[in-house]
CSV table of C-alpha atoms in Angstrom, one decimal:
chain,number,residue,atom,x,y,z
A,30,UNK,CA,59.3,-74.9,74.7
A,31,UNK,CA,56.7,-73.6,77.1
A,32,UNK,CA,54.3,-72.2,74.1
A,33,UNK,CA,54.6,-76.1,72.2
A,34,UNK,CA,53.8,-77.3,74.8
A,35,UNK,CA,50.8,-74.9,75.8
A,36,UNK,CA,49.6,-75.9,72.0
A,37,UNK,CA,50.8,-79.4,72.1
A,38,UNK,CA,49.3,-80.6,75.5
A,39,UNK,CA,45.9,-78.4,75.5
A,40,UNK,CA,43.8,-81.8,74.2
A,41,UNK,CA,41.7,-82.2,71.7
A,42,UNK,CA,40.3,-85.2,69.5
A,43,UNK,CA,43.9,-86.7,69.0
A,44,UNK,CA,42.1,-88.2,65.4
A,45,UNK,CA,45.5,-88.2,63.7
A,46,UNK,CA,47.5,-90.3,66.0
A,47,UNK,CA,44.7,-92.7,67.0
A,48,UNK,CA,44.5,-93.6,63.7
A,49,UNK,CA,48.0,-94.0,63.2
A,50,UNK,CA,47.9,-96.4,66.4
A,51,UNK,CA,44.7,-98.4,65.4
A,52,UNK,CA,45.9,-99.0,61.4
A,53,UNK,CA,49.0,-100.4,63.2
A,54,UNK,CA,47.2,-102.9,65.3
A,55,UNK,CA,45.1,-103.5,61.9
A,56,UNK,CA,48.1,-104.8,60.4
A,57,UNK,CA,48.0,-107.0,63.4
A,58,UNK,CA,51.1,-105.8,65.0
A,59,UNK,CA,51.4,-104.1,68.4
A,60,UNK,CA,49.9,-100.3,68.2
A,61,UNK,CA,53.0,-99.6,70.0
A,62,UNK,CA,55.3,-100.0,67.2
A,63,UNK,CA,53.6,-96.7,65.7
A,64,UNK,CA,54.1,-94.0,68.4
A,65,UNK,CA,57.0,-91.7,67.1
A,66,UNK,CA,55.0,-91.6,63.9
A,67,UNK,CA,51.3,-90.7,65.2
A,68,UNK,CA,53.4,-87.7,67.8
A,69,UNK,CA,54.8,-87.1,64.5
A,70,UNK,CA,51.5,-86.3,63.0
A,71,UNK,CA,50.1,-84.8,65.7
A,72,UNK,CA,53.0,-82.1,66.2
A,73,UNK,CA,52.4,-80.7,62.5
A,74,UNK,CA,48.6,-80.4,63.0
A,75,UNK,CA,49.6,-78.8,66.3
A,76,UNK,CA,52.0,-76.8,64.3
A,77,UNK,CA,49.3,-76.4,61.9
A,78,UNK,CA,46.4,-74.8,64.3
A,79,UNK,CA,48.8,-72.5,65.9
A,80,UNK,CA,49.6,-70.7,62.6
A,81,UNK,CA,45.8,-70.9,61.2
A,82,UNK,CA,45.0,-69.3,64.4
A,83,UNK,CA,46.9,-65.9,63.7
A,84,UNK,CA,45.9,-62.9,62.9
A,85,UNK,CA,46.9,-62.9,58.8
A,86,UNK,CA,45.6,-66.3,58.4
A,87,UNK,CA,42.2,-67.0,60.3
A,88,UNK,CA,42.4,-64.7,63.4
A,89,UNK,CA,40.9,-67.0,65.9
A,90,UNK,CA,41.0,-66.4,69.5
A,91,UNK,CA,40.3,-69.7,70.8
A,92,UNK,CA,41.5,-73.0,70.0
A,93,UNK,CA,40.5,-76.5,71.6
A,94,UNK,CA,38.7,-74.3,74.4
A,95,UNK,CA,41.6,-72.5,75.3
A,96,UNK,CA,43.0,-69.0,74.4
A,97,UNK,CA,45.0,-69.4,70.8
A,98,UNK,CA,48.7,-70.0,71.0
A,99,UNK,CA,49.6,-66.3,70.0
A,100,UNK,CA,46.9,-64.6,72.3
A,101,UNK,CA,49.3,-66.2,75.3
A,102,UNK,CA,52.8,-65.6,73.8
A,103,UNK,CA,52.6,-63.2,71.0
A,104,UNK,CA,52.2,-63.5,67.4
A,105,UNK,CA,56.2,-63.9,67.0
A,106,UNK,CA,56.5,-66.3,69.5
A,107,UNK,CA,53.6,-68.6,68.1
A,108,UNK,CA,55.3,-68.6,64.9
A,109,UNK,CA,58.4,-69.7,66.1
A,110,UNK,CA,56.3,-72.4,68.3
A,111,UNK,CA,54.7,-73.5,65.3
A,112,UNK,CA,58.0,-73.6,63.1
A,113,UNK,CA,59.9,-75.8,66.1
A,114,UNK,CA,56.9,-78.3,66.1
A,115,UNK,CA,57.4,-79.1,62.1
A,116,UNK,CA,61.5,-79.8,62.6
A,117,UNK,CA,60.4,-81.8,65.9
A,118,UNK,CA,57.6,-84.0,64.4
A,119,UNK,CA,60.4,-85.2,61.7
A,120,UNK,CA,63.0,-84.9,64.3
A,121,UNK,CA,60.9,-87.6,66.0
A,122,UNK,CA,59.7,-89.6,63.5
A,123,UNK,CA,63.6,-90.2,62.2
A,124,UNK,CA,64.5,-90.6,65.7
A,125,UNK,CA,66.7,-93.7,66.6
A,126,UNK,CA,64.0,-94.5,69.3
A,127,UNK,CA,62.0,-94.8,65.7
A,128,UNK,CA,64.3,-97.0,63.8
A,129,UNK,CA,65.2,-99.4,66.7
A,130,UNK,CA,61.2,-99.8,67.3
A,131,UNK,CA,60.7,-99.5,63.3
A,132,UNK,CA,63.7,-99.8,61.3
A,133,UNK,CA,65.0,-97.2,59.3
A,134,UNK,CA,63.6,-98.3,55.4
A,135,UNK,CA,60.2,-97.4,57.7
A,136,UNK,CA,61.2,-94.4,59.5
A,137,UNK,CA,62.4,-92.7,55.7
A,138,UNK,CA,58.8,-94.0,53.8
A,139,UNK,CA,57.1,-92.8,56.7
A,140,UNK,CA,58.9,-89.2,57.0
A,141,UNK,CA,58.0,-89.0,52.9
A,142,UNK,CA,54.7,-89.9,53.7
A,143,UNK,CA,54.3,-87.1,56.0
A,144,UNK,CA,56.1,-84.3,54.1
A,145,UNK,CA,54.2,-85.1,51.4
A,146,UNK,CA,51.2,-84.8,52.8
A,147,UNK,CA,51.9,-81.9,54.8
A,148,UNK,CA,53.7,-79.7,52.3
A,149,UNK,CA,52.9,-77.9,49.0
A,150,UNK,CA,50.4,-80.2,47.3
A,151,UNK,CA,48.8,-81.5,50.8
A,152,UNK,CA,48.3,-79.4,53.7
A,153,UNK,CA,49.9,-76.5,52.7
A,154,UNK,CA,47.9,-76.7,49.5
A,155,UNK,CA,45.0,-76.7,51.2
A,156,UNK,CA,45.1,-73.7,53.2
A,157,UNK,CA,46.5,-71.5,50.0
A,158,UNK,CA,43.6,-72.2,48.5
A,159,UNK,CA,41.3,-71.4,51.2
A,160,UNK,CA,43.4,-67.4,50.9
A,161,UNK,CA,42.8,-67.5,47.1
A,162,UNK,CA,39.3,-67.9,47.7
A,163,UNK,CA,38.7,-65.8,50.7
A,164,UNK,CA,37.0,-62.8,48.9
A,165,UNK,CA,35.1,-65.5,46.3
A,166,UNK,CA,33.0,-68.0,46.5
A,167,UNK,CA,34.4,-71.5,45.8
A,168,UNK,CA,32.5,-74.5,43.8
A,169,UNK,CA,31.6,-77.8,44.6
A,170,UNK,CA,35.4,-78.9,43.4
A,171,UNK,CA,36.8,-76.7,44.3
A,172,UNK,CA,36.0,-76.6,48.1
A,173,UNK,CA,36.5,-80.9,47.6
A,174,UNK,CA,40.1,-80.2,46.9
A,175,UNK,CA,41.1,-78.0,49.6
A,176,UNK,CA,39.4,-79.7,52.3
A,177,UNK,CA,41.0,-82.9,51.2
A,178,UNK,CA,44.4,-80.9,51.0
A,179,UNK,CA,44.0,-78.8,54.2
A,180,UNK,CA,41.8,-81.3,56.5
A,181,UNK,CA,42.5,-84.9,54.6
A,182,UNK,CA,45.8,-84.7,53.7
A,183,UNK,CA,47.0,-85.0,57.5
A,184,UNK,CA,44.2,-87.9,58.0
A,185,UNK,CA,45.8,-90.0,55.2
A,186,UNK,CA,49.4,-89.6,56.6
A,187,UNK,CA,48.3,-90.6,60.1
A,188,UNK,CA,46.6,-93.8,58.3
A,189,UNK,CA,49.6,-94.6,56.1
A,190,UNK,CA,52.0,-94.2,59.0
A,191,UNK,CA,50.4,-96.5,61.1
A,192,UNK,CA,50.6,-99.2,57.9
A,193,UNK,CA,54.3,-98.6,56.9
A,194,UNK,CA,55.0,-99.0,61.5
A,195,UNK,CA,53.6,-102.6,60.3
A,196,UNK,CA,55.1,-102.7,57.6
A,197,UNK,CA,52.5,-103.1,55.7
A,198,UNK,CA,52.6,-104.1,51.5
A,199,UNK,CA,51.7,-101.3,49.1
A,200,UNK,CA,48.1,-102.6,48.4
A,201,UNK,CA,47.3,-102.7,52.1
A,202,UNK,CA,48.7,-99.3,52.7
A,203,UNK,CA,46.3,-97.7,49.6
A,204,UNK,CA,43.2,-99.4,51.3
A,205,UNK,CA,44.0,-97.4,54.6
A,206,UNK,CA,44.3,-94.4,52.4
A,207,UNK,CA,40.8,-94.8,51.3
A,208,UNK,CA,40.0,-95.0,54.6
A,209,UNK,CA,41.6,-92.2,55.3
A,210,UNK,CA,40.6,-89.9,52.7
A,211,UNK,CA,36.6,-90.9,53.0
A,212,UNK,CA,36.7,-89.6,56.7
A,213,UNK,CA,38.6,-86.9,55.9
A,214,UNK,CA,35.7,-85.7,53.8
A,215,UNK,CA,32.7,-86.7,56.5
A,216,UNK,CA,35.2,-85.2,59.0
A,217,UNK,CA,35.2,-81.9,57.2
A,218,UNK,CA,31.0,-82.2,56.1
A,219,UNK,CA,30.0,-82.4,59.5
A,220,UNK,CA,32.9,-79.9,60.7
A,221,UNK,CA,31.0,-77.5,58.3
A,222,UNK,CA,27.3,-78.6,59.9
A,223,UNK,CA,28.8,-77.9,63.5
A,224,UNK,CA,29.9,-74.5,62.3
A,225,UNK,CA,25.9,-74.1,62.1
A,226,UNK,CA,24.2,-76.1,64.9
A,227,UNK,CA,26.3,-76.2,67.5
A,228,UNK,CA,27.9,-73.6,69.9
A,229,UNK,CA,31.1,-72.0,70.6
A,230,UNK,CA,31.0,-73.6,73.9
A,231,UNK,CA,30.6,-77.3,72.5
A,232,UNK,CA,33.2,-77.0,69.8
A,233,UNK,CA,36.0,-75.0,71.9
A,234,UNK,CA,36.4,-72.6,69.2
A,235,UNK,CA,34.3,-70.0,67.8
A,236,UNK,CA,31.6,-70.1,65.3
A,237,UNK,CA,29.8,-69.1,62.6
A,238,UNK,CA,32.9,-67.5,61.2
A,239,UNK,CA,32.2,-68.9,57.8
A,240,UNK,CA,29.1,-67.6,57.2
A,241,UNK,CA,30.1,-64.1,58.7
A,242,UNK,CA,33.4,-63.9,56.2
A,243,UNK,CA,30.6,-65.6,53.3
A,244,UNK,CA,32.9,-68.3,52.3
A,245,UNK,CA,31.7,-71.4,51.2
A,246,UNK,CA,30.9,-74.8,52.8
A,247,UNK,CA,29.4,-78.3,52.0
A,248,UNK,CA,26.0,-77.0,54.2
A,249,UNK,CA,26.1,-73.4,52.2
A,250,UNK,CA,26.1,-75.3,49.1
A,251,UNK,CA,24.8,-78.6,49.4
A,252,UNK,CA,22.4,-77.5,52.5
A,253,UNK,CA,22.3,-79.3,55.9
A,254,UNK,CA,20.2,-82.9,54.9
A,255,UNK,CA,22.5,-83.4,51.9
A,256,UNK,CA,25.4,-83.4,53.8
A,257,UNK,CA,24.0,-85.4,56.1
A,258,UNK,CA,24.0,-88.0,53.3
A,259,UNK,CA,27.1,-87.4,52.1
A,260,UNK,CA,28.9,-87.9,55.8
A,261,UNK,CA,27.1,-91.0,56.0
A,262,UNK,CA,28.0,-92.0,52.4
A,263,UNK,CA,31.7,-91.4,52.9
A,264,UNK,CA,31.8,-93.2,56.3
A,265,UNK,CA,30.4,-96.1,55.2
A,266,UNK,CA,33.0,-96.1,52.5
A,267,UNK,CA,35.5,-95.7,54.9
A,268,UNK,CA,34.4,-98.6,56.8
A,269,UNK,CA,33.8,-101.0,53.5
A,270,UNK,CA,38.5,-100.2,52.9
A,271,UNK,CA,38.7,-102.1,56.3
A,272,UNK,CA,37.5,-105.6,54.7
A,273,UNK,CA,41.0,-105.7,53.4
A,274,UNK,CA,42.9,-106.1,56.9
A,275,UNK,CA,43.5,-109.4,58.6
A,276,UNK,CA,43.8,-107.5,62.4
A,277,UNK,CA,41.5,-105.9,64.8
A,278,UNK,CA,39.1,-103.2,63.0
A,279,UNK,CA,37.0,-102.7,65.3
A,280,UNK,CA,37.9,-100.0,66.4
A,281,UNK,CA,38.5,-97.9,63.4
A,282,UNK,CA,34.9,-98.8,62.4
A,283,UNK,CA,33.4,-97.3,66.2
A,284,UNK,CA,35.6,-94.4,65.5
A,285,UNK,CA,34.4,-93.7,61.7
A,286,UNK,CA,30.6,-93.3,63.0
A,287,UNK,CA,31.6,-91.7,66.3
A,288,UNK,CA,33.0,-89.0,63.8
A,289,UNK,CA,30.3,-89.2,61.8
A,290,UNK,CA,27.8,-88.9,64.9
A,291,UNK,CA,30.3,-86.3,66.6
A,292,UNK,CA,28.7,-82.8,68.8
A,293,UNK,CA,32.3,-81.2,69.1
């Protein structure tokens, strides 16, 4: 318990559940409703960091300023930590807490949602890729797919949860996942530009590891003014999917271009 919680509680953006919470409240029902869903989604990235972070996978020492999971417990022990958060987030979002707040046809679309997104052909997906092309240089596509598998995949589950907590109709629930899958794409794009022009101090993790193992990026490919244009691009097209929601917006908007305008 002590190393999820180390990973859990060591802070961060919180991107994921925010936007679970604020796609709620775009729905125009009480953020509230959506809580066991966005801790949901924000113990399987948790889960998610702690194993990128390992030695076979990216070997980082650092993580959200603080020394990586298995640096403090152990590689087994982070493993495990990572493993317990998975069962937990669904644990959590099929909780009864869950289905009393959100009913139960909810609490099973929503633990779909998430397994979908998390698993083979989202997450999971994503960062198989990124091994496959770890000695190789990856294309234009190709890099598109796995960062909307490894980075977007979570993004669009956090959006989706907060609309099926509302209980949201289908066609409002695809607009949130254009949302969702726009900033996941100017979240990664300027991810990759802080990798270049920021510090290890700024970001909490280390940098320049990209560049040192010669994998490929938006900014290695596309250079750093294009993907300025393509960040702004997407975010803007993020922001244009929130036309379709009768509740507050306003502050998915502000957080689009604070993502979009982030340092860290």
């Amino acid at each position: 318990m002590e190393s999820m919680d180390y990973s859990l509680k060591a802070g961060g953006k919180r991107v994921r559940p925010c936007l679970a919470l604020e796609f709620c409240k775009a729905c125009g029902e009480n953020p509230e409703k959506a809580v066991p869903f966005a801790c949901g989604v924000e113990m399987i990235h948790t889960y998610s960091l702690i194993h990128d972070d390992l030695p076979d996978m990216d070997n980082d020492d650092m993580r959200r300023g603080k020394l990586s999971n298995h640096i403090v417990y152990g590689v087994s022990t982070a493993i495990i930590a990572g493993d317990a958060l998975q069962s937990l987030a669904f644990e959590t979002v099929l909780s009864e807490e869950a289905e009393k707040i959100c009913g139960s046809h909810a609490c099973v679309k929503a633990a779909r949602t998430l397994a979908n997104y998390c698993g083979a052909v989202g997450m999971c997906g994503g960062q198989m890729i990124d091994i496959l092309y770890e000695e190789k240089k990856a294309g234009i596509e190709i890099l598109r797919e796995m960062d909307e598998k490894k980075t977007g995949a979570l993004i669009k589950a956090a959006c989706e949860m907060g609309c099926i907590a509302a209980g949201a109709d289908e066609e409002t629930i695809a607009l949130a996942r254009e949302y969702g899958d726009n900033i996941g794409l100017a979240f990664q794009i300027v991810d990759d530009m802080l990798d270049v022009i920021s510090t290890s101090q700024e970001l909490g993790k280390p940098i320049g590891s990209d560049k040192e193992n010669d994998k490929s990026t938006y900014v290695s490919l596309l250079g750093i003014e294009k993907c300025r244009e393509l960040a702004k691009e997407a975010t803007d097209k993020a922001v244009k999917a929130l036309d379709g929601f009768k509740g507050d917006t306003k502050e998915l908007k502000d957080f689009a271009y604070s993502l979009l305008n982030r340092t860290n």
